[in-house]
Amino acid sequence: MRAVTTGKPQVVVVEDEPELRLLLTDNLSAEGYDVWAAADGETAVPHIEARPPALILLDVLLPRMSGFEVLNRVRSRGIHSPVIVLTARAAESDRIIGLDLGADDYVTKPFSLRELFARVRAQMRRDDWRGGEPGEFTFGDVVVNVRKRLVTRRGRRLELSTREFELLRYLLAHQGEVVSREQLLRDVWGYSQSMVTRTVDNYVMRLRAHLEPQPHDPRHLLTIHGEGYQLLA
Ligand code: CA
């Protein structure tokens, strides 16, 4: 457990197996990341809350507080750092629970460092479009403060889920462009395959319910038939 203050992107590792924790810490440090590691969730959660990192590697089977519980707490506090879940179980249910709770990706143990780093880099790349964006967007009666992760409509705060917010942020970053469902799945969900584009449609409907005065007759978040979606201010 150590805290380092550098300009490097910080990766938090939560893993109770000492050998794996050390392996991850050493190799991530060698890759140029500022690594902070903890053996349990009770230690990790306050650190993550105090300083949301660029990425969290989170083991599922942890003593006392499970990785899912850690994830749930972190997300419920409005922290959107990308999370890669490390699961010893190949169970489909773990993957689904993790993704439902707001994990961005998962890796099944045992994994190769090469595979893990590819996923870490993918999450860091996804973070690229989050950088350099203006702080505030307005369309219709909706105001989105990206840095504060605050969405208001007529001055009232909207409670968006992590994924709804990420989808909105992506659409804002590509305002005026037509973005395909496949592009959204790849860049917002981070999946290259095995996901149905219907997932995107469902989230777009949820966003419309939040943002549009008449969700069934959208004025801002438009469907471009056969192509995808377009956000217009
Ligand atoms: Ca474990």
PDB file of C-alpha atoms and ligand atoms in Angstrom:
ATOM      1  CA  MET A   1       0.000   0.000   0.000  1.00  0.00           C
ATOM      2  CA  ARG A   2       1.687   3.122  -1.133  1.00  0.00           C
ATOM      3  CA  ALA A   3       0.697   6.447  -2.520  1.00  0.00           C
ATOM      4  CA  VAL A   4       2.829   8.196  -5.095  1.00  0.00           C
ATOM      5  CA  THR A   5       2.132  11.615  -6.522  1.00  0.00           C
ATOM      6  CA  THR A   6       3.304  11.916 -10.106  1.00  0.00           C
ATOM      7  CA  GLY A   7       1.971  13.197 -13.408  1.00  0.00           C
ATOM      8  CA  LYS A   8       1.481   9.620 -14.615  1.00  0.00           C
ATOM      9  CA  PRO A   9      -1.988   8.115 -14.921  1.00  0.00           C
ATOM     10  CA  GLN A  10      -2.826   6.345 -11.694  1.00  0.00           C
ATOM     11  CA  VAL A  11      -3.949   2.719 -11.657  1.00  0.00           C
ATOM     12  CA  VAL A  12      -5.481   1.323  -8.483  1.00  0.00           C
ATOM     13  CA  VAL A  13      -5.035  -2.436  -8.008  1.00  0.00           C
ATOM     14  CA  VAL A  14      -7.326  -4.205  -5.523  1.00  0.00           C
ATOM     15  CA  GLU A  15      -6.138  -7.806  -5.169  1.00  0.00           C
ATOM     16  CA  ASP A  16      -5.762  -9.907  -2.039  1.00  0.00           C
ATOM     17  CA  GLU A  17      -3.298 -12.457  -3.436  1.00  0.00           C
ATOM     18  CA  PRO A  18       0.109 -10.978  -2.509  1.00  0.00           C
ATOM     19  CA  GLU A  19       2.002 -12.521  -5.431  1.00  0.00           C
ATOM     20  CA  LEU A  20      -0.464 -11.355  -8.041  1.00  0.00           C
ATOM     21  CA  ARG A  21      -0.692  -7.920  -6.421  1.00  0.00           C
ATOM     22  CA  LEU A  22       3.087  -7.566  -6.558  1.00  0.00           C
ATOM     23  CA  LEU A  23       3.239  -8.866 -10.133  1.00  0.00           C
ATOM     24  CA  LEU A  24       0.613  -6.367 -11.274  1.00  0.00           C
ATOM     25  CA  THR A  25       2.172  -3.486  -9.341  1.00  0.00           C
ATOM     26  CA  ASP A  26       5.667  -4.124 -10.686  1.00  0.00           C
ATOM     27  CA  ASN A  27       4.599  -4.626 -14.275  1.00  0.00           C
ATOM     28  CA  LEU A  28       2.173  -1.710 -14.403  1.00  0.00           C
ATOM     29  CA  SER A  29       4.860   0.523 -12.905  1.00  0.00           C
ATOM     30  CA  ALA A  30       7.262  -0.687 -15.584  1.00  0.00           C
ATOM     31  CA  GLU A  31       4.616   0.227 -18.190  1.00  0.00           C
ATOM     32  CA  GLY A  32       4.720   3.800 -16.915  1.00  0.00           C
ATOM     33  CA  TYR A  33       1.694   3.921 -14.637  1.00  0.00           C
ATOM     34  CA  ASP A  34       1.550   5.319 -11.122  1.00  0.00           C
ATOM     35  CA  VAL A  35       0.300   2.269  -9.226  1.00  0.00           C
ATOM     36  CA  TRP A  36      -1.458   2.206  -5.874  1.00  0.00           C
ATOM     37  CA  ALA A  37      -2.345  -1.224  -4.549  1.00  0.00           C
ATOM     38  CA  ALA A  38      -4.574  -2.510  -1.761  1.00  0.00           C
ATOM     39  CA  ALA A  39      -5.365  -6.013  -0.479  1.00  0.00           C
ATOM     40  CA  ASP A  40      -8.999  -5.333   0.378  1.00  0.00           C
ATOM     41  CA  GLY A  41     -11.948  -3.124  -0.418  1.00  0.00           C
ATOM     42  CA  GLU A  42     -12.111  -1.345   2.941  1.00  0.00           C
ATOM     43  CA  THR A  43      -8.697   0.145   2.249  1.00  0.00           C
ATOM     44  CA  ALA A  44      -9.310   0.808  -1.433  1.00  0.00           C
ATOM     45  CA  VAL A  45     -12.699   2.569  -1.353  1.00  0.00           C
ATOM     46  CA  PRO A  46     -11.633   5.658   0.661  1.00  0.00           C
ATOM     47  CA  HIS A  47      -8.528   6.055  -1.497  1.00  0.00           C
ATOM     48  CA  ILE A  48     -10.544   5.817  -4.732  1.00  0.00           C
ATOM     49  CA  GLU A  49     -13.108   8.291  -3.409  1.00  0.00           C
ATOM     50  CA  ALA A  50     -10.450  10.760  -2.354  1.00  0.00           C
ATOM     51  CA  ARG A  51      -8.678  10.611  -5.683  1.00  0.00           C
ATOM     52  CA  PRO A  52     -10.507   8.848  -8.538  1.00  0.00           C
ATOM     53  CA  PRO A  53      -7.806   7.095 -10.583  1.00  0.00           C
ATOM     54  CA  ALA A  54      -7.440   6.720 -14.350  1.00  0.00           C
ATOM     55  CA  LEU A  55      -8.207   3.010 -14.014  1.00  0.00           C
ATOM     56  CA  ILE A  56      -9.136   0.411 -11.377  1.00  0.00           C
ATOM     57  CA  LEU A  57      -8.165  -3.286 -11.571  1.00  0.00           C
ATOM     58  CA  LEU A  58     -10.555  -5.023  -9.230  1.00  0.00           C
ATOM     59  CA  ASP A  59     -10.501  -8.622  -8.017  1.00  0.00           C
ATOM     60  CA  VAL A  60     -13.953 -10.122  -7.344  1.00  0.00           C
ATOM     61  CA  LEU A  61     -13.108 -12.548  -4.525  1.00  0.00           C
ATOM     62  CA  LEU A  62     -11.790 -10.322  -1.778  1.00  0.00           C
ATOM     63  CA  PRO A  63     -11.950 -10.769   1.991  1.00  0.00           C
ATOM     64  CA  ARG A  64     -15.005  -9.239   3.710  1.00  0.00           C
ATOM     65  CA  MET A  65     -16.114  -6.788   1.005  1.00  0.00           C
ATOM     66  CA  SER A  66     -16.377  -8.378  -2.464  1.00  0.00           C
ATOM     67  CA  GLY A  67     -15.138  -6.689  -5.593  1.00  0.00           C
ATOM     68  CA  PHE A  68     -18.743  -6.210  -6.697  1.00  0.00           C
ATOM     69  CA  GLU A  69     -19.480  -4.407  -3.457  1.00  0.00           C
ATOM     70  CA  VAL A  70     -16.454  -2.171  -4.011  1.00  0.00           C
ATOM     71  CA  LEU A  71     -17.648  -1.450  -7.551  1.00  0.00           C
ATOM     72  CA  ASN A  72     -21.161  -0.690  -6.372  1.00  0.00           C
ATOM     73  CA  ARG A  73     -19.931   1.716  -3.696  1.00  0.00           C
ATOM     74  CA  VAL A  74     -17.570   3.506  -6.052  1.00  0.00           C
ATOM     75  CA  ARG A  75     -20.226   3.926  -8.758  1.00  0.00           C
ATOM     76  CA  SER A  76     -22.883   5.017  -6.253  1.00  0.00           C
ATOM     77  CA  ARG A  77     -20.564   7.828  -5.194  1.00  0.00           C
ATOM     78  CA  GLY A  78     -20.546   9.042  -8.791  1.00  0.00           C
ATOM     79  CA  ILE A  79     -16.990   7.911  -9.577  1.00  0.00           C
ATOM     80  CA  HIS A  80     -16.720   6.917 -13.224  1.00  0.00           C
ATOM     81  CA  SER A  81     -13.098   5.707 -13.402  1.00  0.00           C
ATOM     82  CA  PRO A  82     -12.862   2.768 -15.827  1.00  0.00           C
ATOM     83  CA  VAL A  83     -12.944  -0.565 -13.955  1.00  0.00           C
ATOM     84  CA  ILE A  84     -11.537  -3.873 -15.205  1.00  0.00           C
ATOM     85  CA  VAL A  85     -12.822  -6.759 -13.084  1.00  0.00           C
ATOM     86  CA  LEU A  86     -10.454  -9.670 -12.452  1.00  0.00           C
ATOM     87  CA  THR A  87     -12.502 -12.802 -11.963  1.00  0.00           C
ATOM     88  CA  ALA A  88     -11.283 -16.267 -11.044  1.00  0.00           C
ATOM     89  CA  ARG A  89     -14.590 -17.690 -12.140  1.00  0.00           C
ATOM     90  CA  ALA A  90     -15.385 -18.049 -15.785  1.00  0.00           C
ATOM     91  CA  ALA A  91     -19.040 -17.852 -14.805  1.00  0.00           C
ATOM     92  CA  GLU A  92     -21.199 -15.847 -17.144  1.00  0.00           C
ATOM     93  CA  SER A  93     -23.061 -14.503 -14.091  1.00  0.00           C
ATOM     94  CA  ASP A  94     -19.903 -12.775 -12.795  1.00  0.00           C
ATOM     95  CA  ARG A  95     -19.422 -11.043 -16.086  1.00  0.00           C
ATOM     96  CA  ILE A  96     -23.026  -9.903 -16.224  1.00  0.00           C
ATOM     97  CA  ILE A  97     -23.141  -8.756 -12.582  1.00  0.00           C
ATOM     98  CA  GLY A  98     -19.901  -6.834 -13.098  1.00  0.00           C
ATOM     99  CA  LEU A  99     -21.074  -5.122 -16.271  1.00  0.00           C
ATOM    100  CA  ASP A 100     -24.459  -4.310 -14.734  1.00  0.00           C
ATOM    101  CA  LEU A 101     -22.725  -2.672 -11.788  1.00  0.00           C
ATOM    102  CA  GLY A 102     -20.772  -0.472 -14.156  1.00  0.00           C
ATOM    103  CA  ALA A 103     -17.543  -2.389 -14.843  1.00  0.00           C
ATOM    104  CA  ASP A 104     -16.009  -1.531 -18.208  1.00  0.00           C
ATOM    105  CA  ASP A 105     -14.284  -4.823 -18.940  1.00  0.00           C
ATOM    106  CA  TYR A 106     -13.342  -8.070 -17.257  1.00  0.00           C
ATOM    107  CA  VAL A 107     -10.459 -10.517 -17.416  1.00  0.00           C
ATOM    108  CA  THR A 108     -10.708 -14.156 -16.377  1.00  0.00           C
ATOM    109  CA  LYS A 109      -7.905 -15.593 -14.259  1.00  0.00           C
ATOM    110  CA  PRO A 110      -5.464 -16.936 -15.142  1.00  0.00           C
ATOM    111  CA  PHE A 111      -4.683 -14.229 -17.670  1.00  0.00           C
ATOM    112  CA  SER A 112      -1.492 -13.301 -19.460  1.00  0.00           C
ATOM    113  CA  LEU A 113       0.023  -9.900 -18.686  1.00  0.00           C
ATOM    114  CA  ARG A 114      -0.004  -9.244 -22.400  1.00  0.00           C
ATOM    115  CA  GLU A 115      -3.775  -9.692 -22.559  1.00  0.00           C
ATOM    116  CA  LEU A 116      -4.331  -7.608 -19.444  1.00  0.00           C
ATOM    117  CA  PHE A 117      -2.154  -4.738 -20.678  1.00  0.00           C
ATOM    118  CA  ALA A 118      -3.949  -4.729 -24.019  1.00  0.00           C
ATOM    119  CA  ARG A 119      -7.195  -4.219 -22.101  1.00  0.00           C
ATOM    120  CA  VAL A 120      -5.646  -1.595 -19.843  1.00  0.00           C
ATOM    121  CA  ARG A 121      -4.420   0.328 -22.890  1.00  0.00           C
ATOM    122  CA  ALA A 122      -7.850   0.017 -24.519  1.00  0.00           C
ATOM    123  CA  GLN A 123      -9.464   1.618 -21.470  1.00  0.00           C
ATOM    124  CA  MET A 124      -6.841   4.365 -21.410  1.00  0.00           C
ATOM    125  CA  ARG A 125      -7.490   5.031 -25.102  1.00  0.00           C
ATOM    126  CA  ARG A 126     -11.200   5.208 -24.427  1.00  0.00           C
ATOM    127  CA  ASP A 127     -10.321   7.890 -21.942  1.00  0.00           C
ATOM    128  CA  ASP A 128      -8.763   9.979 -24.732  1.00  0.00           C
ATOM    129  CA  TRP A 129     -12.048  11.389 -25.963  1.00  0.00           C
ATOM    130  CA  ARG A 130     -12.803  12.470 -22.419  1.00  0.00           C
ATOM    131  CA  GLY A 131      -9.805  14.762 -22.409  1.00  0.00           C
ATOM    132  CA  GLY A 132      -9.871  18.233 -23.891  1.00  0.00           C
ATOM    133  CA  GLU A 133     -13.626  18.498 -23.967  1.00  0.00           C
ATOM    134  CA  PRO A 134     -15.325  21.716 -22.966  1.00  0.00           C
ATOM    135  CA  GLY A 135     -16.755  21.711 -19.465  1.00  0.00           C
ATOM    136  CA  GLU A 136     -20.365  22.558 -20.225  1.00  0.00           C
ATOM    137  CA  PHE A 137     -22.886  21.809 -22.941  1.00  0.00           C
ATOM    138  CA  THR A 138     -26.391  23.133 -23.362  1.00  0.00           C
ATOM    139  CA  PHE A 139     -29.158  21.852 -25.597  1.00  0.00           C
ATOM    140  CA  GLY A 140     -32.832  22.565 -25.216  1.00  0.00           C
ATOM    141  CA  ASP A 141     -33.446  22.966 -21.511  1.00  0.00           C
ATOM    142  CA  VAL A 142     -30.644  20.568 -20.594  1.00  0.00           C
ATOM    143  CA  VAL A 143     -27.267  21.617 -19.205  1.00  0.00           C
ATOM    144  CA  VAL A 144     -24.469  19.049 -18.964  1.00  0.00           C
ATOM    145  CA  ASN A 145     -21.426  19.850 -16.873  1.00  0.00           C
ATOM    146  CA  VAL A 146     -19.009  17.148 -17.955  1.00  0.00           C
ATOM    147  CA  ARG A 147     -16.324  17.790 -15.365  1.00  0.00           C
ATOM    148  CA  LYS A 148     -18.763  17.821 -12.477  1.00  0.00           C
ATOM    149  CA  ARG A 149     -20.735  14.986 -14.125  1.00  0.00           C
ATOM    150  CA  LEU A 150     -23.827  17.015 -13.461  1.00  0.00           C
ATOM    151  CA  VAL A 151     -26.841  16.937 -15.769  1.00  0.00           C
ATOM    152  CA  THR A 152     -29.695  19.322 -15.098  1.00  0.00           C
ATOM    153  CA  ARG A 153     -32.942  19.991 -16.889  1.00  0.00           C
ATOM    154  CA  ARG A 154     -34.718  23.250 -16.087  1.00  0.00           C
ATOM    155  CA  GLY A 155     -32.417  23.510 -13.101  1.00  0.00           C
ATOM    156  CA  ARG A 156     -33.383  20.099 -11.742  1.00  0.00           C
ATOM    157  CA  ARG A 157     -30.670  17.522 -11.361  1.00  0.00           C
ATOM    158  CA  LEU A 158     -31.140  14.329 -13.394  1.00  0.00           C
ATOM    159  CA  GLU A 159     -29.986  11.010 -11.985  1.00  0.00           C
ATOM    160  CA  LEU A 160     -28.256   9.284 -14.891  1.00  0.00           C
ATOM    161  CA  SER A 161     -26.653   5.868 -14.509  1.00  0.00           C
ATOM    162  CA  THR A 162     -22.940   5.573 -15.240  1.00  0.00           C
ATOM    163  CA  ARG A 163     -23.592   4.109 -18.659  1.00  0.00           C
ATOM    164  CA  GLU A 164     -26.254   6.652 -19.546  1.00  0.00           C
ATOM    165  CA  PHE A 165     -23.842   9.419 -18.642  1.00  0.00           C
ATOM    166  CA  GLU A 166     -21.008   7.856 -20.649  1.00  0.00           C
ATOM    167  CA  LEU A 167     -23.291   7.519 -23.657  1.00  0.00           C
ATOM    168  CA  LEU A 168     -24.399  11.136 -23.355  1.00  0.00           C
ATOM    169  CA  ARG A 169     -20.818  12.311 -22.968  1.00  0.00           C
ATOM    170  CA  TYR A 170     -19.756  10.412 -26.057  1.00  0.00           C
ATOM    171  CA  LEU A 171     -22.635  11.832 -28.095  1.00  0.00           C
ATOM    172  CA  LEU A 172     -21.747  15.332 -26.883  1.00  0.00           C
ATOM    173  CA  ALA A 173     -18.122  14.821 -27.884  1.00  0.00           C
ATOM    174  CA  HIS A 174     -19.405  13.853 -31.354  1.00  0.00           C
ATOM    175  CA  GLN A 175     -22.163  16.448 -31.518  1.00  0.00           C
ATOM    176  CA  GLY A 176     -23.654  16.816 -34.983  1.00  0.00           C
ATOM    177  CA  GLU A 177     -22.005  13.625 -36.250  1.00  0.00           C
ATOM    178  CA  VAL A 178     -23.940  10.497 -37.083  1.00  0.00           C
ATOM    179  CA  VAL A 179     -22.556   7.728 -34.871  1.00  0.00           C
ATOM    180  CA  SER A 180     -23.389   4.096 -35.569  1.00  0.00           C
ATOM    181  CA  ARG A 181     -24.578   1.592 -32.983  1.00  0.00           C
ATOM    182  CA  GLU A 182     -21.421  -0.439 -33.570  1.00  0.00           C
ATOM    183  CA  GLN A 183     -19.264   2.624 -32.875  1.00  0.00           C
ATOM    184  CA  LEU A 184     -21.169   3.274 -29.636  1.00  0.00           C
ATOM    185  CA  LEU A 185     -20.822  -0.336 -28.521  1.00  0.00           C
ATOM    186  CA  ARG A 186     -17.095  -0.268 -29.200  1.00  0.00           C
ATOM    187  CA  ASP A 187     -16.313   3.125 -27.693  1.00  0.00           C
ATOM    188  CA  VAL A 188     -18.865   3.485 -24.895  1.00  0.00           C
ATOM    189  CA  TRP A 189     -19.309  -0.141 -23.877  1.00  0.00           C
ATOM    190  CA  GLY A 190     -15.808  -1.196 -24.903  1.00  0.00           C
ATOM    191  CA  TYR A 191     -16.889  -4.433 -26.527  1.00  0.00           C
ATOM    192  CA  SER A 192     -15.748  -5.545 -29.905  1.00  0.00           C
ATOM    193  CA  GLN A 193     -18.253  -8.373 -30.277  1.00  0.00           C
ATOM    194  CA  SER A 194     -21.000 -10.477 -28.701  1.00  0.00           C
ATOM    195  CA  MET A 195     -23.099  -7.477 -27.758  1.00  0.00           C
ATOM    196  CA  VAL A 196     -26.387  -6.749 -29.404  1.00  0.00           C
ATOM    197  CA  THR A 197     -26.958  -3.346 -30.922  1.00  0.00           C
ATOM    198  CA  ARG A 198     -30.398  -3.428 -29.257  1.00  0.00           C
ATOM    199  CA  THR A 199     -28.543  -2.526 -26.039  1.00  0.00           C
ATOM    200  CA  VAL A 200     -27.635   0.808 -27.569  1.00  0.00           C
ATOM    201  CA  ASP A 201     -31.243   1.425 -28.650  1.00  0.00           C
ATOM    202  CA  ASN A 202     -32.475   0.761 -25.112  1.00  0.00           C
ATOM    203  CA  TYR A 203     -30.002   3.231 -23.628  1.00  0.00           C
ATOM    204  CA  VAL A 204     -30.854   5.862 -26.209  1.00  0.00           C
ATOM    205  CA  MET A 205     -34.522   5.485 -25.236  1.00  0.00           C
ATOM    206  CA  ARG A 206     -33.593   5.935 -21.572  1.00  0.00           C
ATOM    207  CA  LEU A 207     -31.562   9.045 -22.362  1.00  0.00           C
ATOM    208  CA  ARG A 208     -34.457  10.471 -24.343  1.00  0.00           C
ATOM    209  CA  ALA A 209     -36.773   9.884 -21.390  1.00  0.00           C
ATOM    210  CA  HIS A 210     -34.351  11.917 -19.273  1.00  0.00           C
ATOM    211  CA  LEU A 211     -33.574  14.689 -21.706  1.00  0.00           C
ATOM    212  CA  GLU A 212     -36.280  15.159 -24.288  1.00  0.00           C
ATOM    213  CA  PRO A 213     -39.488  17.132 -23.615  1.00  0.00           C
ATOM    214  CA  GLN A 214     -41.303  14.593 -25.825  1.00  0.00           C
ATOM    215  CA  PRO A 215     -39.238  11.401 -25.833  1.00  0.00           C
ATOM    216  CA  HIS A 216     -41.289   9.863 -28.645  1.00  0.00           C
ATOM    217  CA  ASP A 217     -40.729  12.881 -30.847  1.00  0.00           C
ATOM    218  CA  PRO A 218     -37.070  13.652 -30.094  1.00  0.00           C
ATOM    219  CA  ARG A 219     -35.624  16.999 -31.097  1.00  0.00           C
ATOM    220  CA  HIS A 220     -32.031  16.510 -29.974  1.00  0.00           C
ATOM    221  CA  LEU A 221     -31.169  12.831 -29.887  1.00  0.00           C
ATOM    222  CA  LEU A 222     -32.221  11.715 -33.344  1.00  0.00           C
ATOM    223  CA  THR A 223     -32.361   8.305 -34.983  1.00  0.00           C
ATOM    224  CA  ILE A 224     -30.785   8.315 -38.423  1.00  0.00           C
ATOM    225  CA  HIS A 225     -32.406   5.313 -40.034  1.00  0.00           C
ATOM    226  CA  GLY A 226     -29.991   2.670 -41.192  1.00  0.00           C
ATOM    227  CA  GLU A 227     -27.032   4.616 -39.811  1.00  0.00           C
ATOM    228  CA  GLY A 228     -27.253   5.309 -36.109  1.00  0.00           C
ATOM    229  CA  TYR A 229     -27.808   8.313 -33.870  1.00  0.00           C
ATOM    230  CA  GLN A 230     -27.097  12.012 -33.982  1.00  0.00           C
ATOM    231  CA  LEU A 231     -27.120  14.557 -31.177  1.00  0.00           C
ATOM    232  CA  LEU A 232     -28.095  18.063 -32.205  1.00  0.00           C
ATOM    233  CA  ALA A 233     -27.950  21.072 -29.917  1.00  0.00           C
TER     234      ALA A 233
HETATM  235 CA    CA B   1      -8.966 -12.931  -4.586  1.00  0.00          CA
END
